Amino acid sequence: MEWNGVLDHYFNYLPVKERKNIVSLSEGNSPLIRARNIEETLNDDLKVYLKYEGANPTGSFKDRGMTVAVSKAVEKGEKAVICASTGNTSASAAAFAAKSGLEAIVVIPEGKIAFGKLSQAMMHGAKVVQIKGNFDEALEMVLEISDDYPVTLVNSLNPNRIEGQKTASFEISDFLGRAPDYHLLPVGNAGNITAYWKGYKEYYDSGKTGRLPKMTGFQAAGSSPIVDGKKVENPETVATAIRIGNPASWEKAERARDESGGMIGKVTDDELVNAYRTLAASEGVFCEPASAASVAGLFKMDGTDYFDQGSVITCTLTGHGLKDPDVAIESSEQPKTVGKSVSEVLEVAGL
Ligand code: F0G
């Protein structure tokens, strides 16, 4: 099958008017990987699939939304885009802006975005502004700026972002030939859970699927405003991508949870890192720490009576592991250095 990105493939479901305005990096069509090794370790009888969004061109799910947001900006004759970001949105905005010829301005919390993501924004030629504040404060700033100046906001408050991101639900349903029974994913600013739910509902309403999944989101325990029912002033977690204390789509996430009969829970950093390492070591899938919230949540709910036996579960892995090599290296056994003799190498290799 020829693949030219989510706008080309799902054009009739998306808001861009003319195909000539599409700005695409051939995003989407990401792998849906059966996680048989993980399935075997579970108490519940479940079929588990990983939607590996790290395979997108900039290494995260943000590309699905950004192709629509930037194409619409081009269609409207805009000149610049702006976003606040924990890293992935800025990387994606910078790349799509580079492709389209628009200018990108990205506002990020200093020292709190993974290095791979920072390098992307810089390489794609965005104007990178670091603030001595967190993501929530950066988002307030870009909202104010985009109100007052001729720059288009490309955070997920821009509905075009949600439109694009809903295509992940379409792909999953198309690949499986049905919607899953449960969909698990990390929750940060809460745009993605909103988008997935919208996508599943649209496919259901158009008769493409005959069921709706229970939307099951997970926040990091140090950044869990939705679970705790209150804003977090100083969110903390190893998963910097979801270090968010006041999600923009808070109510929409609650609606997705409640309409679908699902839940939003929290996982500790230890649980996150355990799932992150298990995915890499037993399934061969390297995602970034925040992404592993979905599978950490699967482990947490396994053996409670949350899942019906025999269910089909999809877990979104939102970003690529190479985005944040620091956490990977810090949480791993360090490599041993030896001299130049074969015998020393053999000893370390255990041969
Ligand atoms: N996973 C990753 C890897 C992310 O980068 C994000 C959000 C999420 C999960 C949460 O998705 O916000 O839609 O609930 N990253 C944003 C950013 C905030 O700026 O890159 P959400």
XYZ file of C-alpha atoms in Angstrom, residues 76-306:
231
model
C -5.192 30.022 6.062
C -2.039 31.821 4.911
C -0.458 31.991 8.398
C 3.232 32.785 8.724
C 4.326 31.355 12.069
C 3.405 28.736 14.651
C 4.038 28.725 18.387
C 3.798 26.105 21.130
C 4.747 25.339 24.688
C 6.208 21.909 25.094
C 7.714 19.219 27.263
C 9.709 18.398 24.105
C 7.844 16.292 21.582
C 5.391 18.937 20.441
C 8.274 21.349 19.901
C 10.227 18.755 17.889
C 7.219 18.030 15.687
C 6.190 21.681 15.261
C 9.760 22.559 14.290
C 9.926 19.784 11.691
C 6.568 20.510 10.042
C 7.284 24.250 10.083
C 10.621 23.576 8.387
C 8.887 21.518 5.702
C 6.197 24.149 5.106
C 8.415 27.247 5.250
C 6.569 28.647 8.277
C 8.481 29.970 11.239
C 8.296 28.011 14.520
C 8.651 29.447 18.017
C 8.859 26.931 20.854
C 8.738 27.718 24.561
C 10.093 25.031 26.860
C 10.914 24.538 30.548
C 14.665 24.977 30.941
C 16.505 21.781 31.831
C 13.329 19.686 31.838
C 13.097 18.407 28.306
C 14.946 15.339 27.110
C 18.048 16.068 25.074
C 16.963 14.296 21.908
C 13.883 16.513 21.709
C 15.840 19.708 22.270
C 18.257 18.713 19.515
C 15.341 18.245 17.105
C 13.870 21.710 17.699
C 17.322 23.238 17.248
C 18.155 21.248 14.101
C 14.858 22.088 12.406
C 15.538 25.790 12.898
C 12.885 26.732 15.443
C 13.332 29.760 17.662
C 13.826 27.986 20.983
C 12.965 29.945 24.124
C 13.686 28.297 27.475
C 11.843 29.638 30.493
C 12.727 29.328 34.144
C 9.356 27.768 34.777
C 7.407 24.606 34.030
C 5.242 23.479 31.119
C 2.021 24.841 32.602
C 3.579 28.314 32.853
C 4.950 28.055 29.306
C 1.486 27.144 28.036
C -0.080 30.190 29.705
C 2.540 32.373 28.022
C 2.009 31.024 24.505
C -1.772 31.306 24.895
C -1.367 34.984 25.680
C 1.125 35.545 22.843
C -0.990 33.743 20.237
C -3.961 35.915 21.249
C -2.011 39.138 20.765
C 0.357 38.390 17.855
C 0.022 36.852 14.372
C 1.209 33.377 15.361
C -0.868 30.186 15.314
C -1.006 28.092 18.468
C -0.171 24.458 17.715
C -0.619 22.988 21.175
C -3.479 20.496 21.458
C -5.846 23.328 22.386
C -5.791 23.828 18.623
C -8.615 21.461 17.552
C -6.736 20.529 14.373
C -4.185 18.742 16.533
C -6.909 16.565 18.062
C -8.334 15.858 14.613
C -5.006 14.537 13.382
C -4.278 12.508 16.489
C -7.601 10.674 16.282
C -6.229 8.832 13.234
C -4.345 6.495 15.581
C -7.718 5.035 16.618
C -8.647 4.622 12.965
C -5.413 2.769 12.234
C -5.815 0.456 15.208
C -9.395 -0.343 14.200
C -8.374 -0.852 10.569
C -5.461 -3.137 11.521
C -7.446 -5.236 14.017
C -10.640 -5.210 11.985
C -12.411 -4.086 15.174
C -11.937 -1.642 18.028
C -10.112 -2.960 21.115
C -11.940 -3.627 24.394
C -9.609 -1.362 26.363
C -7.258 1.349 25.198
C -4.427 2.297 27.560
C -2.310 5.433 27.194
C -0.288 8.015 29.122
C -2.037 11.262 30.074
C -0.204 14.578 30.304
C -1.917 17.618 28.856
C -4.764 15.191 28.028
C -5.071 15.955 24.315
C -4.277 12.444 23.181
C -6.891 10.615 25.271
C -9.393 13.176 23.953
C -8.285 12.509 20.382
C -8.355 8.706 20.627
C -11.842 8.767 22.101
C -13.034 11.077 19.317
C -11.552 8.726 16.726
C -13.081 5.590 18.207
C -16.483 7.282 18.428
C -16.340 8.501 14.822
C -15.505 5.029 13.528
C -18.265 3.530 15.658
C -20.810 6.127 14.497
C -19.908 5.559 10.846
C -20.440 1.800 11.275
C -16.788 0.886 10.740
C -16.593 -0.719 14.179
C -19.169 -2.358 16.399
C -17.805 -1.513 19.832
C -16.104 1.237 21.825
C -13.078 0.650 24.048
C -12.888 1.628 27.699
C -10.467 4.563 27.708
C -7.855 3.885 30.345
C -5.329 6.644 31.025
C -2.361 6.862 33.368
C -0.632 9.880 34.841
C 2.715 9.865 36.658
C 2.184 9.839 40.423
C 4.074 13.137 40.941
C 1.994 14.804 38.223
C -1.500 13.418 38.629
C -3.924 16.337 38.809
C -6.816 14.489 37.152
C -6.563 11.475 39.444
C -6.218 13.623 42.564
C -8.824 16.160 41.471
C -6.572 19.196 41.940
C -3.877 21.159 40.121
C -0.290 20.243 40.940
C 1.840 23.381 41.404
C 5.223 21.676 41.111
C 4.757 18.475 39.109
C 7.672 16.021 39.218
C 8.381 12.749 37.449
C 11.200 11.010 35.610
C 8.800 11.031 32.647
C 9.403 14.671 31.696
C 7.000 14.445 28.741
C 4.051 14.211 31.156
C 5.377 16.529 33.865
C 2.176 18.590 33.756
C 0.171 19.925 36.690
C -2.796 21.590 34.989
C -3.813 19.740 31.798
C -5.449 21.870 29.109
C -7.925 19.116 28.165
C -8.685 18.056 31.741
C -12.486 17.996 31.350
C -12.373 16.314 27.950
C -10.225 13.557 29.423
C -12.744 13.047 32.213
C -15.496 12.893 29.627
C -13.616 10.246 27.606
C -13.120 8.247 30.794
C -16.745 8.520 31.917
C -18.465 8.084 28.549
C -16.397 4.988 27.816
C -16.726 3.460 31.296
C -12.938 3.528 31.684
C -10.609 4.979 34.276
C -7.660 7.326 34.787
C -5.109 6.126 37.316
C -1.559 6.887 38.336
C 1.710 4.987 38.290
C 4.845 5.710 40.296
C 8.195 6.478 38.685
C 9.406 3.029 39.774
C 6.445 1.402 38.052
C 7.077 3.527 34.945
C 10.744 2.621 34.773
C 9.955 -1.061 35.347
C 7.508 -1.098 32.429
C 9.944 0.917 30.279
C 12.704 -1.582 30.897
C 10.434 -4.613 30.466
C 9.240 -3.359 27.076
C 12.803 -2.935 25.882
C 14.193 -6.136 27.391
C 11.337 -8.545 26.684
C 9.562 -7.158 23.636
C 12.442 -5.420 21.849
C 10.503 -2.162 21.880
C 12.299 0.957 23.107
C 9.951 3.760 24.072
C 10.503 6.877 26.138
C 9.740 6.822 29.881
C 6.378 8.641 29.651
C 5.184 6.207 26.986
C 5.588 3.293 29.357
C 2.790 4.691 31.551
C 0.345 2.687 29.425
C 2.073 -0.626 30.108
C 2.830 0.287 33.736
C -0.924 0.781 34.022
C -1.549 -2.588 32.390
C 0.689 -4.261 34.994
C -1.045 -2.345 37.757
C -4.582 -3.321 36.726
C -3.676 -6.928 35.802
C -5.152 -9.318 38.340
C -7.621 -6.776 39.731
C -11.031 -7.324 38.224
C -10.716 -4.339 35.869
